[in-house]
Amino acid sequence: MTDTEETEPPDVGELVPPDRTLMGPGPTDVHDRVRRAAAAPLVGYLDDYYVSVMDDLQELLRYAFRTTNEHTFVVSGTGSAAMETALANLLEPGETVLVPGNGYFGQRMGHVAARAGAEVVTVEAPWGQPLDPADVEAAFERHQPTVFGFVHGETSTGVRQPDVPALTDIAHAHDAYVVADTVPVLGGLPFRTDEWDLDVVYTGSQKCLSAPPGVAPITFNERAVEKVHARETPVRSWYLDLAGVWEYWGEERNYHHTGPISTNYALREACRLIAEEGIEAVWERHRRVGGAIKAGAEAMGVPLHVDDDHWLPTLNPVTVPDGVDDDRVIERVMDEHGIEIVGGLGALAGDIFRVGCMGHSARPGNALEVISALGTVLAEEGADVDPDAGVTAVRRALAE
Ligand SMILES: Cc1ncc(COP(=O)(O)O)c(C=O)c1O
């Protein structure tokens, strides 16, 4: 066929997504108000109205990040684009960066930093365990990195890195900059950018903030901004080079690229919902509903693959019982109950189900539904579990 031949137009049907309850690692269910915001009429990317939306977003995000950083803005891309923005702008070729080896996304930080020309060194811990500050200190002594990146909530393992200030203290004692990945954390768990003295923090829109995927909030403190301004080499990405991006998000409001207007409308509404509920109340809701999922899984007979000390309420790594095909269970929970959960990644593939509890999905009814569905399917697949005990434990935990 040549392109001059006549072809029939594609006959695809109207868009009718299935009705799901999203209890995986994101995206999450979104509030109706967020969906309506995404459907609002477009304006231009430098229209006064859109500029006011950008201003509002910056203010709302400072509240969510717990920061007064002026350079708080939204990367036009998913969480990985924010990760790349942080590392590509902070690092110059030949600088050494220290990243974690104990999870899929910590390792991604290393891949991203290597593309920026950095020397990548890792601090290791087994998958399913957090980093030990003593190992971080030893890695600093050995490699003298200029930048340290860590993942506060490792979505691949369901591990929360406890005691963030202990890590920032080590890095700052060595004059290094700290980049925190809070993709499944921000707007779900207590996180305090300024109090914990973090230099750069980024997240995604589609997890605890509960907006559609496609944009990624990020914040830089003055120290980090100065390092970016003092670069001697150009950033190895045109699109993510903050010299241009900050012209759009800074006072100039100059064109750099076309802002993702509808997605930022939605993010603004999602952040407005958080502000209305109050950030502390939002954190407490995630702890309560995530705790109910944890209690339900444990009572049913499938404990979490993580110690209580570093449990991540927004992502519960539920142990796959012996003799059970995890993919089949995930498929049945979806097909028969309309609920999305996912399997393990990397070193934990086949060992855990990842049951999320984020944003608008972090609601009591969803905790009950997911534990009931998972218990029913596991029992039917021959696992030694007690679904009723799971449901009772969820109810009890929610009533506390
Ligand atoms: C901890 C962490 N960092 C980074 C990312 C990358 O985000 P995205 O998939 O939005 O690019 C994810 C995504 O799940 C994540 O969980």
Tab-separated table of C-alpha atoms and ligand atoms in Angstrom:
chain	number	residue	atom	x	y	z
A	1	MET	CA	0.000	0.000	0.000
A	2	THR	CA	1.302	3.510	-0.799
A	3	ASP	CA	0.270	6.626	1.071
A	4	THR	CA	-1.681	7.822	-1.975
A	5	GLU	CA	-4.054	4.842	-1.787
A	6	GLU	CA	-7.380	5.475	-0.121
A	7	THR	CA	-7.772	3.828	3.264
A	8	GLU	CA	-10.760	3.343	5.498
A	9	PRO	CA	-10.637	5.545	8.639
A	10	PRO	CA	-9.930	3.495	11.774
A	11	ASP	CA	-13.140	2.384	13.409
A	12	VAL	CA	-12.422	2.596	17.131
A	13	GLY	CA	-15.219	2.855	19.645
A	14	GLU	CA	-15.968	5.580	22.157
A	15	LEU	CA	-13.656	5.737	25.182
A	16	VAL	CA	-15.294	3.789	28.011
A	17	PRO	CA	-12.686	2.827	30.635
A	18	PRO	CA	-13.701	-0.039	32.930
A	19	ASP	CA	-14.712	0.718	36.491
A	20	ARG	CA	-11.738	-0.175	38.714
A	21	THR	CA	-10.728	0.370	42.296
A	22	LEU	CA	-7.038	1.242	42.091
A	23	MET	CA	-5.185	-0.289	45.048
A	24	GLY	CA	-1.818	-0.724	43.352
A	25	PRO	CA	1.260	1.523	43.408
A	26	GLY	CA	-0.487	4.332	41.501
A	27	PRO	CA	-2.228	5.766	39.662
A	28	THR	CA	-4.952	5.956	42.273
A	29	ASP	CA	-8.665	6.600	42.107
A	30	VAL	CA	-9.226	10.308	41.710
A	31	HIS	CA	-11.878	12.457	43.332
A	32	ASP	CA	-14.738	13.638	41.069
A	33	ARG	CA	-13.636	17.226	41.607
A	34	VAL	CA	-10.209	16.343	40.182
A	35	ARG	CA	-11.766	14.710	37.130
A	36	ARG	CA	-13.983	17.728	36.572
A	37	ALA	CA	-10.963	20.038	36.843
A	38	ALA	CA	-9.151	18.018	34.175
A	39	ALA	CA	-12.128	18.481	31.869
A	40	ALA	CA	-12.283	22.285	32.309
A	41	PRO	CA	-11.856	24.446	29.186
A	42	LEU	CA	-8.298	25.066	28.034
A	43	VAL	CA	-6.636	28.451	28.077
A	44	GLY	CA	-3.232	29.336	26.644
A	45	TYR	CA	-0.037	28.331	28.434
A	46	LEU	CA	0.700	32.009	29.269
A	47	ASP	CA	-2.886	33.155	29.706
A	48	ASP	CA	-3.267	35.190	32.900
A	49	TYR	CA	-5.654	32.534	34.159
A	50	TYR	CA	-3.137	29.713	33.653
A	51	VAL	CA	-0.392	31.827	35.237
A	52	SER	CA	-2.647	32.200	38.291
A	53	VAL	CA	-3.108	28.415	38.305
A	54	MET	CA	0.695	28.053	38.345
A	55	ASP	CA	0.892	30.525	41.258
A	56	ASP	CA	-1.785	28.590	43.159
A	57	LEU	CA	-0.019	25.304	42.507
A	58	GLN	CA	3.251	26.652	43.867
A	59	GLU	CA	1.519	27.810	47.023
A	60	LEU	CA	-0.389	24.532	47.470
A	61	LEU	CA	2.747	22.472	46.859
A	62	ARG	CA	4.791	24.442	49.392
A	63	TYR	CA	2.094	23.449	51.882
A	64	ALA	CA	2.291	19.761	50.890
A	65	PHE	CA	6.124	19.691	50.854
A	66	ARG	CA	6.217	21.626	54.171
A	67	THR	CA	8.618	24.164	52.735
A	68	THR	CA	8.993	27.852	52.089
A	69	ASN	CA	11.299	27.193	49.109
A	70	GLU	CA	10.669	29.736	46.379
A	71	HIS	CA	11.758	27.211	43.739
A	72	THR	CA	8.800	24.886	44.184
A	73	PHE	CA	7.187	23.994	40.870
A	74	VAL	CA	5.911	21.208	38.621
A	75	VAL	CA	7.963	19.240	36.100
A	76	SER	CA	6.056	18.463	32.894
A	77	GLY	CA	6.552	14.715	32.975
A	78	THR	CA	6.065	11.841	35.404
A	79	GLY	CA	8.029	11.178	38.598
A	80	SER	CA	10.991	9.894	36.592
A	81	ALA	CA	11.239	13.274	34.842
A	82	ALA	CA	11.424	14.946	38.251
A	83	MET	CA	14.121	12.462	39.293
A	84	GLU	CA	16.046	13.349	36.139
A	85	THR	CA	15.491	17.082	36.665
A	86	ALA	CA	16.986	16.831	40.149
A	87	LEU	CA	20.010	14.766	39.207
A	88	ALA	CA	20.765	16.193	35.753
A	89	ASN	CA	20.765	19.749	37.082
A	90	LEU	CA	22.627	19.162	40.349
A	91	LEU	CA	25.329	16.902	38.931
A	92	GLU	CA	28.100	17.883	36.552
A	93	PRO	CA	30.019	15.235	34.619
A	94	GLY	CA	32.650	13.591	36.798
A	95	GLU	CA	30.953	14.362	40.122
A	96	THR	CA	30.265	11.404	42.369
A	97	VAL	CA	26.719	10.562	43.430
A	98	LEU	CA	25.731	8.069	46.113
A	99	VAL	CA	22.453	6.201	45.580
A	100	PRO	CA	20.735	3.234	47.234
A	101	GLY	CA	20.978	-0.293	45.842
A	102	ASN	CA	18.109	-1.724	47.932
A	103	GLY	CA	15.244	-1.173	45.514
A	104	TYR	CA	14.178	-0.659	41.929
A	105	PHE	CA	13.760	3.120	42.155
A	106	GLY	CA	16.974	3.733	44.086
A	107	GLN	CA	18.726	1.875	41.303
A	108	ARG	CA	16.891	4.021	38.745
A	109	MET	CA	18.448	7.089	40.393
A	110	GLY	CA	21.822	5.534	39.562
A	111	HIS	CA	20.870	4.931	35.900
A	112	VAL	CA	19.642	8.513	35.586
A	113	ALA	CA	22.752	9.997	37.250
A	114	ALA	CA	25.031	7.959	34.985
A	115	ARG	CA	23.337	9.540	31.941
A	116	ALA	CA	24.191	12.921	33.476
A	117	GLY	CA	27.854	11.889	33.371
A	118	ALA	CA	28.225	11.288	37.104
A	119	GLU	CA	30.288	8.582	38.781
A	120	VAL	CA	27.690	6.424	40.498
A	121	VAL	CA	28.432	4.619	43.750
A	122	THR	CA	25.891	2.720	45.797
A	123	VAL	CA	25.114	2.042	49.418
A	124	GLU	CA	23.616	-1.403	49.768
A	125	ALA	CA	21.020	-3.069	51.970
A	126	PRO	CA	18.975	-6.185	51.249
A	127	TRP	CA	15.759	-5.569	49.294
A	128	GLY	CA	13.048	-5.256	51.973
A	129	GLN	CA	15.374	-3.418	54.405
A	130	PRO	CA	16.121	0.303	54.718
A	131	LEU	CA	19.603	1.811	54.447
A	132	ASP	CA	21.636	1.726	57.639
A	133	PRO	CA	22.962	5.232	58.429
A	134	ALA	CA	26.277	3.617	59.452
A	135	ASP	CA	26.613	2.229	55.916
A	136	VAL	CA	25.771	5.646	54.466
A	137	GLU	CA	28.475	7.212	56.650
A	138	ALA	CA	30.986	4.562	55.533
A	139	ALA	CA	30.108	5.176	51.875
A	140	PHE	CA	30.666	8.919	52.388
A	141	GLU	CA	34.085	8.302	53.975
A	142	ARG	CA	35.051	6.024	51.126
A	143	HIS	CA	33.721	7.871	48.061
A	144	GLN	CA	33.211	11.503	49.117
A	145	PRO	CA	30.116	12.005	46.887
A	146	THR	CA	28.896	15.532	46.179
A	147	VAL	CA	25.265	14.412	45.915
A	148	PHE	CA	23.366	11.771	47.899
A	149	GLY	CA	20.036	10.520	46.585
A	150	PHE	CA	17.722	8.332	48.615
A	151	VAL	CA	14.191	6.994	48.331
A	152	HIS	CA	12.001	7.747	51.330
A	153	GLY	CA	9.346	5.223	50.327
A	154	GLU	CA	10.666	2.441	48.063
A	155	THR	CA	7.593	1.418	46.072
A	156	SER	CA	9.257	-1.779	44.855
A	157	THR	CA	9.678	-3.166	48.378
A	158	GLY	CA	7.208	-1.274	50.582
A	159	VAL	CA	10.017	0.000	52.805
A	160	ARG	CA	10.059	3.429	54.448
A	161	GLN	CA	13.487	4.875	55.067
A	162	PRO	CA	13.224	5.940	58.724
A	163	ASP	CA	14.978	8.891	60.358
A	164	VAL	CA	15.576	11.118	57.343
A	165	PRO	CA	17.423	13.783	59.420
A	166	ALA	CA	20.078	11.171	60.320
A	167	LEU	CA	20.837	10.832	56.597
A	168	THR	CA	20.790	14.558	55.821
A	169	ASP	CA	23.125	15.196	58.777
A	170	ILE	CA	25.674	12.743	57.391
A	171	ALA	CA	25.498	14.222	53.889
A	172	HIS	CA	25.715	17.832	55.048
A	173	ALA	CA	28.643	17.042	57.366
A	174	HIS	CA	30.407	16.017	54.142
A	175	ASP	CA	29.194	19.140	52.263
A	176	ALA	CA	27.029	17.037	49.954
A	177	TYR	CA	23.557	17.836	48.619
A	178	VAL	CA	20.611	15.579	49.435
A	179	VAL	CA	17.932	14.585	46.924
A	180	ALA	CA	14.865	12.825	48.340
A	181	ASP	CA	12.498	10.725	46.242
A	182	THR	CA	9.055	10.974	47.858
A	183	VAL	CA	7.022	9.626	44.944
A	184	PRO	CA	4.724	7.286	46.978
A	185	VAL	CA	4.992	9.390	50.139
A	186	LEU	CA	4.230	13.064	49.634
A	187	GLY	CA	0.667	13.808	50.683
A	188	GLY	CA	0.451	10.408	52.400
A	189	LEU	CA	3.062	10.245	55.155
A	190	PRO	CA	4.594	12.913	57.337
A	191	PHE	CA	7.358	14.565	55.327
A	192	ARG	CA	9.020	17.844	56.297
A	193	THR	CA	11.306	19.295	53.656
A	194	ASP	CA	12.568	22.320	55.604
A	195	GLU	CA	12.659	20.827	59.082
A	196	TRP	CA	14.613	17.817	57.778
A	197	ASP	CA	16.952	20.099	55.821
A	198	LEU	CA	16.542	18.540	52.381
A	199	ASP	CA	18.075	20.219	49.348
A	200	VAL	CA	15.853	18.789	46.597
A	201	VAL	CA	12.629	16.800	46.977
A	202	TYR	CA	10.422	15.473	44.204
A	203	THR	CA	7.257	13.430	43.912
A	204	GLY	CA	4.684	12.331	41.330
A	205	SER	CA	1.117	13.457	40.757
A	206	GLN	CA	-0.505	10.024	40.566
A	207	LYS	CA	0.220	8.593	44.007
A	208	CYS	CA	-0.744	10.198	47.317
A	209	LEU	CA	-1.566	13.528	45.670
A	210	SER	CA	-4.170	11.599	43.656
A	211	ALA	CA	-4.157	13.477	40.377
A	212	PRO	CA	-3.708	11.925	36.924
A	213	PRO	CA	-0.127	10.938	35.990
A	214	GLY	CA	1.956	13.218	33.795
A	215	VAL	CA	3.265	16.000	36.037
A	216	ALA	CA	5.681	15.884	38.952
A	217	PRO	CA	6.098	18.419	41.775
A	218	ILE	CA	9.634	19.294	42.884
A	219	THR	CA	11.271	21.742	45.276
A	220	PHE	CA	14.837	23.139	45.499
A	221	ASN	CA	16.236	25.028	48.490
A	222	GLU	CA	18.485	28.064	48.007
A	223	ARG	CA	21.655	26.026	48.444
A	224	ALA	CA	20.637	23.692	45.622
A	225	VAL	CA	19.529	26.620	43.450
A	226	GLU	CA	22.978	28.187	43.882
A	227	LYS	CA	24.676	24.959	42.830
A	228	VAL	CA	22.543	24.818	39.701
A	229	HIS	CA	23.305	28.473	38.879
A	230	ALA	CA	27.044	27.864	39.376
A	231	ARG	CA	27.260	25.046	36.806
A	232	GLU	CA	30.259	25.121	34.517
A	233	THR	CA	28.816	22.714	31.943
A	234	PRO	CA	25.420	22.708	30.241
A	235	VAL	CA	22.779	20.336	31.552
A	236	ARG	CA	22.693	17.269	29.339
A	237	SER	CA	19.000	17.648	28.628
A	238	TRP	CA	17.476	20.622	26.886
A	239	TYR	CA	13.942	19.941	28.084
A	240	LEU	CA	14.780	19.478	31.756
A	241	ASP	CA	17.443	22.219	31.963
A	242	LEU	CA	16.263	24.427	34.812
A	243	ALA	CA	17.806	27.503	33.236
A	244	GLY	CA	14.869	27.384	30.821
A	245	VAL	CA	12.248	25.740	33.040
A	246	TRP	CA	12.712	28.377	35.751
A	247	GLU	CA	12.013	31.118	33.222
A	248	TYR	CA	8.563	29.602	32.827
A	249	TRP	CA	7.975	28.935	36.547
A	250	GLY	CA	9.864	31.998	37.831
A	251	GLU	CA	8.930	35.665	37.788
A	252	GLU	CA	9.535	36.020	34.032
A	253	ARG	CA	6.826	33.513	33.074
A	254	ASN	CA	8.519	33.162	29.690
A	255	TYR	CA	7.647	30.413	27.250
A	256	HIS	CA	9.877	27.378	27.614
A	257	HIS	CA	7.506	24.586	26.616
A	258	THR	CA	3.735	24.256	26.473
A	259	GLY	CA	2.462	23.600	29.983
A	260	PRO	CA	0.304	20.470	30.448
A	261	ILE	CA	-2.669	22.651	31.251
A	262	SER	CA	-5.395	20.082	31.949
A	263	THR	CA	-3.135	17.917	34.109
A	264	ASN	CA	-2.075	20.919	36.158
A	265	TYR	CA	-5.717	21.968	36.577
A	266	ALA	CA	-6.312	18.485	38.001
A	267	LEU	CA	-3.241	18.633	40.234
A	268	ARG	CA	-4.344	22.004	41.574
A	269	GLU	CA	-7.741	20.571	42.534
A	270	ALA	CA	-6.148	17.484	44.102
A	271	CYS	CA	-3.851	19.699	46.193
A	272	ARG	CA	-6.809	21.897	47.119
A	273	LEU	CA	-8.571	18.809	48.503
A	274	ILE	CA	-5.505	18.068	50.637
A	275	ALA	CA	-5.433	21.635	51.912
A	276	GLU	CA	-9.136	21.447	52.775
A	277	GLU	CA	-8.729	18.201	54.710
A	278	GLY	CA	-5.511	19.456	56.317
A	279	ILE	CA	-2.157	17.785	55.723
A	280	GLU	CA	-1.927	16.256	59.218
A	281	ALA	CA	-5.416	14.750	58.842
A	282	VAL	CA	-4.436	13.377	55.428
A	283	TRP	CA	-1.325	11.747	56.919
A	284	GLU	CA	-3.437	10.234	59.704
A	285	ARG	CA	-6.007	8.864	57.224
A	286	HIS	CA	-3.248	7.073	55.290
A	287	ARG	CA	-1.834	5.612	58.502
A	288	ARG	CA	-5.281	4.431	59.629
A	289	VAL	CA	-6.425	2.927	56.320
A	290	GLY	CA	-2.973	1.493	55.508
A	291	GLY	CA	-2.891	0.095	59.046
A	292	ALA	CA	-6.242	-1.599	58.471
A	293	ILE	CA	-4.894	-3.278	55.316
A	294	LYS	CA	-1.823	-4.424	57.245
A	295	ALA	CA	-3.949	-5.752	60.112
A	296	GLY	CA	-6.262	-7.537	57.669
A	297	ALA	CA	-3.404	-9.205	55.790
A	298	GLU	CA	-1.727	-10.326	59.001
A	299	ALA	CA	-4.946	-11.687	60.539
A	300	MET	CA	-5.736	-13.547	57.342
A	301	GLY	CA	-2.344	-15.293	57.422
A	302	VAL	CA	-0.323	-13.344	54.825
A	303	PRO	CA	1.931	-11.020	56.862
A	304	LEU	CA	3.752	-8.094	55.355
A	305	HIS	CA	7.257	-8.637	54.002
A	306	VAL	CA	8.612	-5.721	56.030
A	307	ASP	CA	9.424	-4.969	59.687
A	308	ASP	CA	7.029	-2.701	61.573
A	309	ASP	CA	9.847	-0.183	62.139
A	310	HIS	CA	10.018	0.717	58.463
A	311	TRP	CA	6.537	-0.162	57.250
A	312	LEU	CA	5.306	2.132	54.468
A	313	PRO	CA	1.526	2.581	55.029
A	314	THR	CA	1.007	3.689	51.438
A	315	LEU	CA	2.385	0.465	49.937
A	316	ASN	CA	1.835	-2.820	51.733
A	317	PRO	CA	4.070	-5.700	50.585
A	318	VAL	CA	1.808	-8.677	51.296
A	319	THR	CA	3.605	-12.044	51.315
A	320	VAL	CA	2.587	-14.443	48.517
A	321	PRO	CA	1.712	-17.715	50.288
A	322	ASP	CA	3.547	-20.917	49.286
A	323	GLY	CA	2.175	-22.753	46.284
A	324	VAL	CA	0.181	-19.795	44.981
A	325	ASP	CA	0.651	-18.309	41.508
A	326	ASP	CA	0.805	-14.567	42.212
A	327	ASP	CA	0.001	-13.496	38.638
A	328	ARG	CA	-3.146	-15.615	38.633
A	329	VAL	CA	-4.301	-14.161	41.950
A	330	ILE	CA	-3.700	-10.589	40.720
A	331	GLU	CA	-5.648	-11.349	37.545
A	332	ARG	CA	-8.583	-12.863	39.454
A	333	VAL	CA	-8.728	-9.982	41.946
A	334	MET	CA	-8.990	-7.672	38.936
A	335	ASP	CA	-11.381	-9.740	36.805
A	336	GLU	CA	-13.720	-10.910	39.553
A	337	HIS	CA	-13.571	-7.958	41.977
A	338	GLY	CA	-12.536	-5.017	39.780
A	339	ILE	CA	-9.612	-4.184	42.079
A	340	GLU	CA	-6.075	-3.480	40.908
A	341	ILE	CA	-3.204	-4.785	43.008
A	342	VAL	CA	0.205	-5.650	41.539
A	343	GLY	CA	3.096	-8.064	42.045
A	344	GLY	CA	6.658	-7.594	43.253
A	345	LEU	CA	9.381	-5.939	41.219
A	346	GLY	CA	13.012	-6.959	40.753
A	347	ALA	CA	14.385	-9.098	43.586
A	348	LEU	CA	10.901	-9.429	45.152
A	349	ALA	CA	9.060	-10.521	41.992
A	350	GLY	CA	6.874	-13.505	42.896
A	351	ASP	CA	7.387	-12.972	46.645
A	352	ILE	CA	4.961	-10.120	47.355
A	353	PHE	CA	1.688	-8.576	46.273
A	354	ARG	CA	1.929	-4.805	46.393
A	355	VAL	CA	-1.280	-3.372	47.857
A	356	GLY	CA	-1.320	0.394	47.679
A	357	CYS	CA	-3.167	2.808	49.925
A	358	MET	CA	-2.724	6.244	48.443
A	359	GLY	CA	-4.671	9.449	48.026
A	360	HIS	CA	-8.345	9.092	47.167
A	361	SER	CA	-7.895	5.288	47.166
A	362	ALA	CA	-6.941	5.448	50.868
A	363	ARG	CA	-10.511	5.122	52.103
A	364	PRO	CA	-11.916	2.715	54.714
A	365	GLY	CA	-14.280	0.965	52.268
A	366	ASN	CA	-11.392	0.206	49.938
A	367	ALA	CA	-9.375	-1.427	52.739
A	368	LEU	CA	-12.303	-3.743	53.429
A	369	GLU	CA	-12.861	-4.508	49.757
A	370	VAL	CA	-9.262	-5.291	48.911
A	371	ILE	CA	-8.709	-7.571	51.923
A	372	SER	CA	-11.998	-9.346	51.313
A	373	ALA	CA	-11.239	-9.866	47.604
A	374	LEU	CA	-7.646	-10.966	48.155
A	375	GLY	CA	-8.674	-13.363	50.950
A	376	THR	CA	-11.463	-14.899	48.878
A	377	VAL	CA	-9.241	-15.483	45.851
A	378	LEU	CA	-6.304	-16.802	47.908
A	379	ALA	CA	-8.595	-19.279	49.701
A	380	GLU	CA	-10.056	-20.443	46.382
A	381	GLU	CA	-6.522	-20.890	45.047
A	382	GLY	CA	-5.796	-23.274	47.915
A	383	ALA	CA	-3.768	-20.992	50.198
A	384	ASP	CA	-3.956	-21.566	53.940
A	385	VAL	CA	-5.658	-18.264	54.758
A	386	ASP	CA	-8.676	-17.140	56.811
A	387	PRO	CA	-10.465	-14.396	54.811
A	388	ASP	CA	-13.094	-13.797	57.518
A	389	ALA	CA	-10.416	-13.129	60.125
A	390	GLY	CA	-8.891	-10.630	57.679
A	391	VAL	CA	-12.139	-8.730	57.209
A	392	THR	CA	-12.842	-8.702	60.961
A	393	ALA	CA	-9.353	-7.314	61.620
A	394	VAL	CA	-9.856	-4.548	59.041
A	395	ARG	CA	-13.167	-3.553	60.679
A	396	ARG	CA	-11.598	-3.572	64.130
A	397	ALA	CA	-8.601	-1.500	63.010
A	398	LEU	CA	-10.857	1.056	61.336
A	399	ALA	CA	-13.016	1.361	64.446
A	400	GLU	CA	-10.044	2.163	66.718
B	1	LIG	C1	9.788	5.628	44.428
B	1	LIG	C2	9.506	5.957	42.993
B	1	LIG	N1	10.340	6.785	42.354
B	1	LIG	C3	10.146	7.101	41.064
B	1	LIG	C4	9.078	6.593	40.357
B	1	LIG	C5	8.899	6.954	38.928
B	1	LIG	O1	7.712	7.630	38.738
B	1	LIG	P1	6.934	7.581	37.345
B	1	LIG	O2	6.525	6.168	37.101
B	1	LIG	O3	5.794	8.511	37.607
B	1	LIG	O4	7.860	8.088	36.304
B	1	LIG	C6	8.184	5.739	40.984
B	1	LIG	C7	7.021	5.166	40.263
B	1	LIG	O5	6.357	4.282	40.730
B	1	LIG	C8	8.398	5.414	42.340
B	1	LIG	O6	7.559	4.612	42.980
